[in-house]
Coordinates of C-alpha atoms in Angstrom, one line a residue:
Chain A
M1 CA 242.0 -34.3 122.6
K2 CA 243.0 -34.1 126.2
K3 CA 244.3 -30.6 125.7
R4 CA 240.9 -29.5 124.4
R5 CA 239.0 -31.1 127.3
K6 CA 241.1 -29.0 129.6
H7 CA 239.5 -25.9 128.0
W8 CA 236.0 -27.0 128.8
T9 CA 235.6 -24.9 131.9
K10 CA 232.4 -24.4 133.9
G11 CA 232.0 -21.0 132.1
D12 CA 232.1 -22.8 128.7
L13 CA 229.5 -25.2 129.7
I14 CA 227.1 -22.5 130.8
L15 CA 227.8 -20.5 127.7
N16 CA 227.1 -23.5 125.5
L17 CA 223.9 -24.1 127.4
V18 CA 222.8 -20.5 126.9
V19 CA 223.8 -20.5 123.2
Y20 CA 222.0 -23.7 122.2
T21 CA 218.8 -23.0 124.3
T22 CA 218.5 -19.6 122.8
L23 CA 218.9 -20.8 119.3
I24 CA 216.4 -23.7 119.8
F25 CA 214.0 -21.2 121.3
L26 CA 214.4 -18.9 118.3
V27 CA 213.8 -21.7 115.9
I28 CA 210.6 -22.7 117.7
V29 CA 209.3 -19.2 118.0
T30 CA 210.1 -18.6 114.3
L31 CA 208.5 -21.8 113.0
Y32 CA 205.5 -22.3 115.3
P33 CA 203.2 -19.7 113.8
F34 CA 203.8 -21.2 110.3
L35 CA 203.3 -24.8 111.4
N36 CA 200.2 -23.9 113.4
T37 CA 198.8 -22.1 110.3
L38 CA 199.7 -25.1 108.2
A39 CA 197.8 -27.4 110.6
V40 CA 194.8 -25.1 110.6
S41 CA 194.7 -25.0 106.8
F42 CA 194.5 -28.8 106.7
N43 CA 192.0 -29.1 109.5
D44 CA 188.2 -29.0 109.2
A45 CA 187.2 -25.4 109.6
L46 CA 184.5 -26.0 112.2
D47 CA 186.7 -28.3 114.2
S48 CA 189.4 -25.6 114.2
A49 CA 187.0 -23.1 115.7
K50 CA 186.8 -25.3 118.8
G51 CA 190.4 -24.5 119.4
G52 CA 193.3 -26.7 120.5
I53 CA 195.0 -27.1 117.1
Y54 CA 198.7 -26.8 117.5
L55 CA 201.1 -28.6 115.3
Q56 CA 199.0 -31.1 113.5
P57 CA 195.5 -31.2 112.1
R58 CA 192.9 -33.1 114.2
K59 CA 190.3 -33.6 111.5
F60 CA 192.2 -33.7 108.3
T61 CA 190.6 -32.2 105.2
L62 CA 191.6 -30.8 101.8
Y63 CA 188.3 -28.9 101.6
N64 CA 189.8 -25.6 102.5
Y65 CA 192.2 -25.7 99.6
Q66 CA 189.6 -27.1 97.3
S67 CA 187.1 -24.4 98.0
L68 CA 189.7 -21.6 97.8
L69 CA 191.5 -22.7 94.7
T70 CA 188.2 -23.3 92.8
R71 CA 187.1 -19.7 93.4
S72 CA 187.8 -17.9 90.1
Q73 CA 188.8 -14.8 92.0
I74 CA 191.6 -16.5 93.9
F75 CA 192.7 -18.4 90.8
H76 CA 192.9 -15.1 88.8
A77 CA 194.7 -13.3 91.6
S78 CA 197.3 -16.1 91.6
F79 CA 197.8 -15.6 87.9
I80 CA 198.3 -11.9 88.3
S81 CA 200.7 -12.4 91.2
V82 CA 202.8 -14.8 89.2
L83 CA 202.7 -12.7 86.1
R84 CA 203.8 -9.5 87.8
T85 CA 206.5 -11.3 89.7
V86 CA 208.0 -13.0 86.6
L87 CA 207.8 -9.9 84.4
S88 CA 209.2 -7.5 87.1
T89 CA 212.0 -9.9 87.9
L90 CA 213.1 -10.2 84.3
F91 CA 212.8 -6.6 83.3
C92 CA 214.2 -5.2 86.5
T93 CA 217.2 -7.4 86.7
F94 CA 218.1 -6.9 83.0
S95 CA 217.6 -3.1 83.0
T96 CA 219.3 -2.6 86.3
A97 CA 222.3 -4.6 85.2
M98 CA 222.5 -2.6 81.9
V99 CA 222.4 0.8 83.6
A100 CA 224.9 -0.5 86.2
Y101 CA 227.3 -1.5 83.4
T102 CA 227.2 1.9 81.8
L103 CA 227.7 3.6 85.2
S104 CA 230.7 1.3 85.9
R105 CA 232.5 2.5 82.8
K106 CA 235.0 5.0 84.1
E107 CA 235.4 6.7 80.7
F108 CA 231.7 7.4 80.3
V109 CA 231.4 11.2 80.5
L110 CA 227.9 11.2 82.0
R111 CA 228.7 8.6 84.6
K112 CA 228.9 11.1 87.5
L113 CA 225.7 13.0 86.6
F114 CA 223.7 9.8 86.0
S115 CA 224.9 8.2 89.2
F116 CA 224.0 11.4 91.1
I117 CA 220.5 11.4 89.6
Y118 CA 220.0 7.8 90.9
V119 CA 221.6 8.3 94.3
L120 CA 219.5 11.3 95.1
T121 CA 216.3 9.3 94.7
M122 CA 217.3 7.3 97.8
Y123 CA 217.0 10.5 99.9
I124 CA 214.1 12.3 98.5
D125 CA 210.5 11.1 98.2
G126 CA 207.7 12.8 96.4
G127 CA 205.2 11.4 98.9
L128 CA 202.0 9.5 98.5
I129 CA 199.6 12.0 97.0
P130 CA 201.9 13.4 94.2
T131 CA 202.9 9.9 93.2
Y132 CA 199.3 8.9 93.2
F133 CA 198.4 11.7 90.8
L134 CA 201.4 11.0 88.6
M135 CA 200.2 7.4 88.2
K136 CA 196.8 8.6 87.4
G137 CA 198.1 11.1 84.9
L138 CA 200.2 8.5 83.2
G139 CA 197.1 6.2 82.9
L140 CA 198.7 3.7 85.3
T141 CA 195.7 3.3 87.5
N142 CA 193.5 0.4 86.7
N143 CA 196.4 -0.9 84.7
F144 CA 198.5 -4.0 85.1
W145 CA 201.8 -2.2 84.2
V146 CA 201.7 -0.2 87.5
Y147 CA 203.1 -3.4 89.0
V148 CA 206.1 -3.5 86.7
L149 CA 207.0 0.0 85.4
P150 CA 207.6 2.3 88.4
G151 CA 210.2 0.1 90.1
L152 CA 212.1 -0.9 87.0
V153 CA 215.5 0.4 88.1
T154 CA 216.0 1.4 91.8
A155 CA 219.1 3.1 93.2
F156 CA 219.8 0.4 95.8
N157 CA 219.8 -2.5 93.3
L158 CA 221.8 -0.4 90.9
I159 CA 224.5 0.3 93.5
V160 CA 224.7 -3.3 94.5
I161 CA 225.2 -4.5 90.9
R162 CA 227.6 -1.7 90.0
T163 CA 229.8 -2.4 93.0
Y164 CA 229.9 -6.0 91.8
I165 CA 230.8 -5.0 88.2
N166 CA 233.5 -2.7 89.5
G167 CA 235.1 -5.7 91.2
L168 CA 235.3 -7.7 87.9
P169 CA 238.8 -7.9 86.2
E170 CA 238.9 -5.0 83.8
S171 CA 241.2 -7.0 81.5
L172 CA 238.4 -9.2 80.3
I173 CA 236.4 -6.1 79.1
E174 CA 239.6 -4.6 77.6
A175 CA 240.3 -7.8 75.7
A176 CA 236.8 -7.9 74.2
R177 CA 237.0 -4.3 73.2
A178 CA 240.4 -5.0 71.5
D179 CA 238.7 -7.7 69.6
G180 CA 236.2 -5.1 68.3
A181 CA 233.2 -6.0 70.4
G182 CA 230.7 -3.1 71.0
E183 CA 229.6 -2.0 74.4
F184 CA 226.2 -3.8 74.2
T185 CA 227.9 -7.1 73.1
I186 CA 230.4 -6.8 76.0
F187 CA 227.6 -6.3 78.4
V188 CA 225.5 -9.2 77.2
K189 CA 228.3 -11.7 76.4
I190 CA 230.8 -10.9 79.1
V191 CA 229.5 -8.9 81.9
L192 CA 226.1 -10.5 82.4
P193 CA 227.4 -14.1 82.7
L194 CA 230.0 -13.0 85.2
C195 CA 227.4 -11.2 87.3
K196 CA 225.3 -14.3 87.9
P197 CA 225.7 -14.3 91.7
V198 CA 224.7 -10.7 92.2
L199 CA 221.9 -11.0 89.6
A200 CA 220.5 -14.0 91.5
T201 CA 220.5 -11.8 94.6
I202 CA 218.7 -8.9 92.9
A203 CA 216.3 -11.2 91.1
L204 CA 215.4 -12.7 94.5
F205 CA 214.9 -9.3 96.1
V206 CA 212.7 -8.1 93.2
A207 CA 210.7 -11.3 93.0
V208 CA 210.0 -11.3 96.8
A209 CA 209.1 -7.6 96.8
N210 CA 206.7 -8.1 93.9
W211 CA 205.2 -11.3 95.3
N212 CA 204.6 -9.7 98.7
S213 CA 203.3 -6.4 97.5
W214 CA 199.7 -5.4 98.2
F215 CA 199.8 -1.6 98.6
D216 CA 200.1 -0.9 94.9
T217 CA 197.0 -3.0 94.2
F218 CA 195.2 -1.3 97.1
L219 CA 196.1 2.2 95.9
Y220 CA 195.9 2.0 92.1
N221 CA 194.0 -1.1 91.1
S222 CA 191.5 -1.9 93.9
S223 CA 188.5 -1.0 91.7
N224 CA 189.3 -3.6 89.2
P225 CA 189.0 -7.2 90.5
K226 CA 190.7 -8.5 87.4
L227 CA 193.9 -6.9 88.5
S228 CA 193.8 -8.1 92.1
T229 CA 196.8 -10.0 93.5
L230 CA 197.0 -12.8 96.1
Q231 CA 198.5 -10.6 98.8
Y232 CA 195.7 -8.0 98.3
E233 CA 193.0 -10.7 98.5
L234 CA 194.6 -12.0 101.8
M235 CA 194.8 -8.5 103.1
K236 CA 191.1 -8.0 102.4
V237 CA 190.3 -11.2 104.3
L238 CA 192.4 -10.0 107.2
Q239 CA 190.7 -6.6 107.3
T240 CA 187.2 -8.2 107.4
A241 CA 188.4 -10.6 110.1
N242 CA 189.6 -7.5 112.1
S243 CA 186.2 -6.1 112.2
M244 CA 184.2 -9.3 112.3
T245 CA 182.9 -10.7 115.5
G246 CA 180.9 -13.9 116.1
S247 CA 182.4 -15.6 113.1
L248 CA 182.0 -18.9 115.0
E249 CA 178.3 -18.5 115.4
Q250 CA 178.0 -17.6 111.8
A251 CA 179.9 -20.7 110.7
L252 CA 178.0 -22.9 113.1
S253 CA 174.6 -21.7 111.8
Q254 CA 175.8 -22.3 108.3
A255 CA 176.7 -25.9 109.2
A256 CA 173.3 -26.3 110.9
A257 CA 171.6 -25.1 107.8
G258 CA 172.6 -28.4 106.1
T259 CA 175.9 -27.8 104.3
V260 CA 178.3 -30.6 105.3
N261 CA 181.5 -28.6 104.7
T262 CA 181.9 -25.1 105.9
I263 CA 184.8 -22.7 105.7
T264 CA 185.4 -20.0 108.3
P265 CA 187.4 -16.8 108.0
R266 CA 190.1 -18.3 110.1
A267 CA 190.4 -21.2 107.8
I268 CA 190.4 -18.9 104.7
R269 CA 193.2 -16.8 106.3
A270 CA 195.2 -19.9 107.2
T271 CA 194.9 -21.5 103.8
M272 CA 195.7 -18.3 101.9
T273 CA 198.6 -17.7 104.1
V274 CA 200.0 -21.1 103.2
I275 CA 199.4 -20.6 99.5
V276 CA 201.3 -17.3 99.4
T277 CA 204.1 -18.5 101.8
V278 CA 205.0 -21.8 100.2
P279 CA 206.6 -20.5 97.0
I280 CA 208.9 -18.2 99.0
A281 CA 209.8 -20.8 101.6
V282 CA 210.7 -23.2 98.8
V283 CA 212.9 -20.8 96.8
Y284 CA 214.9 -18.7 99.3
P285 CA 217.1 -21.4 100.9
F286 CA 218.7 -22.3 97.6
L287 CA 219.7 -18.7 97.0
Q288 CA 221.0 -18.2 100.5
K289 CA 224.7 -18.1 99.7
Y290 CA 224.0 -15.4 97.0
F291 CA 221.9 -13.0 99.1
V292 CA 224.1 -13.2 102.1
H293 CA 227.0 -12.1 100.0
G294 CA 224.8 -9.5 98.1
L295 CA 223.6 -8.0 101.3
T296 CA 227.1 -7.4 102.6
L297 CA 227.9 -5.8 99.2
G298 CA 224.9 -3.5 99.5
G299 CA 226.1 -2.4 103.0
I300 CA 229.2 -1.0 101.4
K301 CA 227.3 1.3 99.1
E302 CA 229.4 3.8 97.2
Chain B
M1 CA 247.9 38.9 75.6
K2 CA 249.1 35.4 76.1
T3 CA 246.6 34.0 78.6
P4 CA 243.3 34.9 76.9
V5 CA 244.4 33.2 73.8
L6 CA 245.4 30.2 75.7
A7 CA 242.1 30.2 77.6
G8 CA 240.2 30.8 74.4
K9 CA 241.9 27.8 72.9
V10 CA 241.4 25.5 75.9
I11 CA 237.8 26.1 76.6
P12 CA 236.3 25.3 73.1
M13 CA 238.6 22.3 72.9
K14 CA 237.3 20.9 76.2
K15 CA 233.7 21.4 75.1
K16 CA 234.3 19.9 71.7
S17 CA 236.1 16.9 73.4
F18 CA 233.1 16.4 75.7
W19 CA 230.6 16.2 72.8
A20 CA 233.1 14.2 70.7
T21 CA 233.6 11.7 73.5
L22 CA 229.9 11.5 74.1
K23 CA 229.4 10.8 70.4
K24 CA 231.9 8.0 70.7
Q25 CA 230.1 6.7 73.7
K26 CA 226.7 6.8 72.1
V27 CA 226.0 3.1 72.8
L28 CA 226.6 3.7 76.5
L29 CA 224.3 6.7 76.2
F30 CA 221.5 4.7 74.4
M31 CA 221.8 1.9 77.0
S32 CA 221.3 4.3 79.9
I33 CA 219.2 7.3 78.8
P34 CA 215.8 5.5 78.6
F35 CA 216.2 4.6 82.3
I36 CA 217.4 8.1 83.3
I37 CA 214.2 9.4 81.7
H38 CA 212.3 6.7 83.5
I39 CA 213.7 7.6 86.9
I40 CA 213.1 11.3 86.3
V41 CA 209.4 10.6 85.4
F42 CA 208.7 8.3 88.4
K43 CA 210.9 9.9 91.1
Y44 CA 211.4 13.6 90.2
I45 CA 208.1 14.6 88.7
P46 CA 206.3 13.8 92.0
I47 CA 208.5 16.4 93.6
W48 CA 207.1 18.9 91.2
G49 CA 203.8 17.7 92.7
W50 CA 204.8 19.4 95.9
T51 CA 203.2 22.5 94.5
L52 CA 199.9 20.9 95.4
A53 CA 200.6 21.7 99.1
F54 CA 200.5 25.4 98.3
Q55 CA 197.1 25.2 96.6
N56 CA 193.7 24.2 97.5
Y57 CA 194.0 21.5 94.9
W58 CA 190.9 20.1 93.1
P59 CA 191.4 17.5 90.4
G60 CA 190.1 18.4 87.0
K61 CA 191.1 22.0 87.2
G62 CA 194.1 23.2 85.3
F63 CA 197.4 24.1 87.1
L64 CA 196.7 27.8 86.8
Q65 CA 193.1 27.7 87.7
Q66 CA 193.8 26.2 91.2
V67 CA 193.3 28.4 94.2
W68 CA 196.7 29.2 95.7
V69 CA 196.7 29.4 99.4
G70 CA 200.4 29.9 100.3
L71 CA 201.3 28.2 103.6
D72 CA 197.8 27.7 104.8
N73 CA 198.1 23.9 104.6
F74 CA 201.2 23.9 106.7
R75 CA 199.5 26.2 109.3
W76 CA 196.6 23.7 109.5
L77 CA 199.1 20.9 109.8
F78 CA 201.0 22.4 112.7
N79 CA 197.7 23.3 114.5
D80 CA 196.3 19.8 114.1
P81 CA 196.6 17.8 117.3
V82 CA 196.4 14.6 115.3
F83 CA 199.7 15.6 113.6
Y84 CA 201.5 15.6 117.0
Q85 CA 200.0 12.2 117.8
V86 CA 201.3 10.9 114.5
L87 CA 204.7 12.3 115.1
R88 CA 204.8 10.7 118.6
N89 CA 203.6 7.3 117.3
T90 CA 206.1 7.3 114.4
L91 CA 209.0 8.2 116.5
A92 CA 208.1 5.9 119.3
M93 CA 207.7 2.9 117.1
S94 CA 210.7 3.6 115.0
I95 CA 212.9 4.0 118.1
I96 CA 211.5 0.8 119.6
Q97 CA 212.2 -1.1 116.4
L98 CA 215.7 0.5 116.0
V99 CA 216.8 -0.3 119.5
F100 CA 215.4 -3.7 120.0
G101 CA 216.0 -4.7 116.3
M102 CA 219.7 -3.9 116.6
L103 CA 220.1 -5.4 120.1
S104 CA 218.5 -8.7 119.1
S105 CA 220.4 -9.0 115.8
I106 CA 223.7 -8.3 117.5
T107 CA 223.0 -10.8 120.2
L108 CA 221.9 -13.4 117.7
A109 CA 225.1 -12.9 115.6
L110 CA 227.2 -13.4 118.8
I111 CA 225.2 -16.5 119.6
I112 CA 225.4 -18.0 116.1
N113 CA 229.1 -17.3 116.1
E114 CA 229.6 -19.5 119.2
V115 CA 227.9 -22.5 117.7
R116 CA 230.4 -25.2 116.8
I117 CA 228.1 -27.7 115.2
V118 CA 228.0 -26.6 111.6
I119 CA 224.8 -28.2 110.5
F120 CA 222.9 -26.8 113.5
K121 CA 224.3 -23.4 112.8
K122 CA 223.3 -23.5 109.1
T123 CA 219.8 -24.8 109.7
A124 CA 219.1 -22.2 112.5
Q125 CA 220.4 -19.4 110.2
T126 CA 218.3 -20.5 107.2
I127 CA 215.2 -20.7 109.4
S128 CA 215.9 -17.4 110.9
Y129 CA 215.7 -15.7 107.5
L130 CA 212.3 -17.1 106.7
P131 CA 210.2 -14.4 108.3
H132 CA 212.1 -11.7 106.5
F133 CA 210.9 -13.0 103.1
I134 CA 207.2 -13.1 103.9
S135 CA 205.0 -10.1 103.5
W136 CA 203.6 -8.1 106.3
V137 CA 200.2 -9.3 105.3
V138 CA 201.2 -12.8 106.2
A139 CA 203.0 -11.7 109.3
A140 CA 200.1 -9.7 110.5
N141 CA 197.9 -12.8 110.0
L142 CA 200.3 -14.9 112.1
V143 CA 200.5 -12.2 114.8
R144 CA 196.7 -12.0 114.9
D145 CA 196.4 -15.7 115.4
L146 CA 199.2 -15.9 118.0
L147 CA 197.4 -13.2 120.1
S148 CA 193.8 -14.2 119.4
T149 CA 191.5 -14.7 122.4
D150 CA 190.1 -17.9 121.2
G151 CA 193.0 -20.4 121.1
G152 CA 195.9 -18.0 120.5
I153 CA 199.1 -19.7 121.8
V154 CA 200.2 -16.6 123.8
N155 CA 197.0 -16.5 125.8
E156 CA 197.0 -20.3 126.3
V157 CA 200.6 -20.3 127.6
L158 CA 199.9 -17.4 130.0
M159 CA 196.8 -19.2 131.3
K160 CA 198.6 -22.5 131.7
L161 CA 201.2 -20.7 133.7
K162 CA 198.4 -19.2 135.8
L163 CA 199.7 -15.7 135.0
I164 CA 196.3 -14.6 133.8
E165 CA 192.8 -15.7 134.6
E166 CA 191.1 -15.3 131.2
P167 CA 192.3 -14.5 127.6
I168 CA 193.5 -10.9 127.0
M169 CA 192.6 -9.1 123.8
F170 CA 196.2 -7.8 123.3
L171 CA 195.5 -6.1 120.0
G172 CA 192.7 -4.0 121.6
I173 CA 194.9 -2.4 124.3
P174 CA 196.2 0.9 123.1
K175 CA 199.2 1.0 125.4
L176 CA 200.4 -2.3 124.2
F177 CA 200.2 -1.5 120.5
W178 CA 203.7 0.0 120.2
W179 CA 205.2 -3.1 121.9
I180 CA 203.3 -5.5 119.7
I181 CA 204.7 -3.7 116.7
G182 CA 208.2 -3.8 118.2
A183 CA 208.0 -7.5 119.0
S184 CA 206.6 -8.5 115.7
Y185 CA 209.3 -6.5 114.0
V186 CA 212.0 -8.2 116.0
W187 CA 210.4 -11.6 115.2
K188 CA 210.5 -10.9 111.5
E189 CA 213.8 -9.2 111.1
V190 CA 216.2 -10.5 113.8
G191 CA 217.8 -13.2 111.6
W192 CA 218.1 -11.0 108.6
G193 CA 219.6 -8.2 110.6
A194 CA 222.2 -10.6 112.0
I195 CA 223.8 -11.2 108.6
I196 CA 225.7 -8.0 108.5
Y197 CA 227.1 -8.5 112.0
L198 CA 228.1 -12.0 111.2
A199 CA 229.9 -10.8 108.1
A200 CA 231.7 -8.3 110.3
I201 CA 232.6 -11.0 112.9
A202 CA 233.9 -13.2 110.1
S203 CA 236.4 -10.6 109.1
I204 CA 238.0 -10.4 112.5
D205 CA 241.7 -11.5 112.5
P206 CA 241.8 -15.0 114.1
N207 CA 245.2 -14.2 115.5
L208 CA 243.5 -11.9 118.0
Y209 CA 241.5 -14.8 119.4
E210 CA 244.5 -17.0 119.5
A211 CA 246.5 -14.5 121.4
A212 CA 243.7 -14.0 123.9
T213 CA 243.3 -17.7 124.4
I214 CA 247.0 -18.0 125.1
D215 CA 246.6 -15.2 127.6
G216 CA 243.9 -17.4 129.3
A217 CA 240.8 -15.5 128.2
G218 CA 237.7 -17.7 128.2
R219 CA 235.0 -17.5 125.5
L220 CA 232.9 -14.9 127.3
R221 CA 235.9 -12.6 127.8
R222 CA 236.9 -13.1 124.1
I223 CA 233.4 -12.0 123.0
W224 CA 233.6 -9.0 125.3
H225 CA 237.2 -7.9 124.6
I226 CA 237.6 -8.9 121.0
T227 CA 234.3 -9.6 119.1
L228 CA 232.3 -6.6 120.4
P229 CA 235.0 -4.0 120.0
S230 CA 235.8 -5.3 116.5
I231 CA 232.2 -4.9 115.3
Q232 CA 231.7 -1.6 117.1
P233 CA 232.3 0.5 114.0
I234 CA 229.6 -1.3 112.0
I235 CA 227.2 -1.0 114.9
V236 CA 227.8 2.8 115.1
I237 CA 227.4 3.1 111.3
L238 CA 224.2 1.2 111.2
L239 CA 222.8 3.0 114.2
I240 CA 223.5 6.4 112.7
M241 CA 222.3 5.3 109.3
N242 CA 219.0 4.0 110.6
M243 CA 218.5 7.2 112.6
G244 CA 218.2 8.9 109.2
Y245 CA 215.1 6.8 108.6
L246 CA 213.3 7.4 111.8
L247 CA 210.3 9.1 110.1
S248 CA 210.2 7.0 106.9
S249 CA 210.2 3.5 108.4
G250 CA 207.2 1.3 108.7
F251 CA 203.6 1.7 107.7
E252 CA 202.3 -1.7 106.4
Q253 CA 202.8 -3.3 109.8
Q254 CA 200.8 -0.6 111.6
Y255 CA 198.1 -0.4 108.9
L256 CA 197.5 -4.2 109.0
L257 CA 197.5 -4.7 112.7
Q258 CA 195.6 -1.6 113.8
N259 CA 191.9 -1.4 114.6
G260 CA 189.5 1.3 115.8
R261 CA 190.4 0.8 119.5
V262 CA 194.1 1.4 119.1
I263 CA 194.2 3.9 116.2
D264 CA 195.4 6.7 118.4
Y265 CA 198.6 4.8 119.0
A266 CA 198.8 3.2 115.6
R267 CA 198.4 6.2 113.3
V268 CA 201.7 6.8 111.5
F269 CA 202.5 9.2 108.7
T270 CA 201.4 7.2 105.7
I271 CA 198.1 6.2 107.5
Y272 CA 197.6 9.9 108.2
E273 CA 198.3 10.8 104.5
L274 CA 195.9 8.0 103.4
D275 CA 193.1 9.0 105.7
Y276 CA 193.2 12.7 104.8
G277 CA 194.4 12.4 101.2
I278 CA 192.6 9.5 99.7
K279 CA 189.6 9.0 102.0
M280 CA 188.7 12.6 102.8
M281 CA 190.1 14.0 99.5
R282 CA 192.1 16.7 101.2
Y283 CA 194.8 16.3 98.6
S284 CA 196.7 19.5 99.4
F285 CA 196.8 18.9 103.1
A286 CA 198.0 15.3 102.6
T287 CA 200.7 16.5 100.3
A288 CA 201.9 19.0 103.0
V289 CA 202.1 16.0 105.4
G290 CA 204.3 14.2 102.8
I291 CA 206.5 17.2 102.4
F292 CA 207.0 17.6 106.1
R293 CA 208.1 13.9 106.3
S294 CA 210.4 14.0 103.3
V295 CA 212.1 17.2 104.3
V296 CA 212.7 16.2 107.9
S297 CA 213.9 12.8 106.8
L298 CA 216.3 14.4 104.4
V299 CA 217.7 16.6 107.2
L300 CA 218.0 13.6 109.4
V301 CA 219.9 11.6 106.8
F302 CA 222.4 14.3 106.2
A303 CA 222.8 15.0 109.9
A304 CA 223.4 11.3 110.4
N305 CA 226.0 11.4 107.6
Y306 CA 227.7 14.4 109.1
L307 CA 227.7 12.8 112.5
A308 CA 229.2 9.6 111.1
K309 CA 231.9 11.6 109.4
R310 CA 232.7 13.6 112.6
L311 CA 233.1 10.3 114.4
G312 CA 235.6 9.3 111.9
Q313 CA 233.5 6.5 110.4
E314 CA 233.2 5.5 106.8
R315 CA 231.0 7.9 104.8
L316 CA 227.5 6.6 104.1
L317 CA 226.3 8.7 101.2

């Protein structure tokens, strides 16, 4: 103990001070915007417009949530967001793992060619307009499946899973083959269960990307409100807020007109932000050990 | 006469063995071929769509009925002053993001590595990942609130500190736009970016630190003489790799935070393509923009790869 004390020089003390202050500063800067938004979402909309809401609501209300969640458009958009996220995650993870397995078989004669076809897509990009016309030509505009189909298997995910499969003991697969198991059986019964950590990582990446996506809705499905997603609805509110001035007066006049409860664009944005953020904030900490590992795997590439 | 016979024997055998092996591996083939077709449809057919750039494309007409205009669209592109503005904006914001993103992530990794209280370290790390997982739509909302003129915390703090007299409309100042993009990018990605450096730091041989301690090196000197040199290869790799993406990075952030006042500093390639292609229906021109971006990006990626190889680093491709 005494020996350790001796190492606590003045330099160490300053270093510790710098380290802990910076980290605390980072934590505050990261969390404040979220906590502030949370407070605004639970605060009376008109009261928020007066300013001065920081970390806790001043005039607590559930009205913002009530009025948003009872709007059928928001309710429907939540349904579409959940549906696309669930379907994409299931299809993507399974398909990517299956292709990754075939491309990890050293004896597969088309392995090099197929791998090349995938890797090349990381470096070339058809661009916005040709892709738009392709989707149109395939009938994927005004179509739910444009959320799921195009990104089914992507090169990055494929490489991450394949790298993982390559690291599995070959003897397990050999033994199953000696027992007469076919390739598909080996994949489903042996490889898939062993891949759980990397599949959790990929599933998280795919789920987050789908949950967060708004550009595909904007580009392909914006004319059909039945196919709108939560992120796109939030984006629309943000865009109107960008161009709207005098929202305060508007809200105040509405209040003066006799309605007891009012909702302002700021309150709508805050409430929707909380609604789309909470699912992510709840899920990702539990998958942390997987994605930290998965990311370092992805960095290795080939 | 001997060799031709031998060759004649070898070649058909090889061919036969390829098809025979493939037949044996038909399950593997069935498992992968639907997805190969899928990737060809969704990633390679759009490249065929590049022909649009050489036409005066109008939807509804057949491929052969289109008016072919050669390189006219590219000539227009290179004569359009907006194009140079877009190029400048894209490069400026990408470089700001690259430099400050990497510097902040490396610094954070070094700082996290110095924390000895495990629970504090873990909590700070978990929190630092949160912004990475939220969408730019949410992040843009938060940035807008932080910088707002009525009650935004940035204006309030600056006014409390008497640095400014009255609230500033930060998002309306063209010269500030690049830096707001840079700062919000750092805010969102600093924790996530640190993961890879932390992994690199974790793989440093602990004997090096012990030896340095015995030689009397303090913590700062250990960081400077051991940690930093040890993660230098990965820093170089990531720097070069990201340089390949200078033209293809970012769009959502700019699109969601821009407004009419700052558009001259906010317009990046995808916004340019959207405005001309979808809004103004100049499909062929917008395709030419996309081709320019793709081709230059490809050249950059391969140049980056070559550079990394020349420097004796691990190959990226």
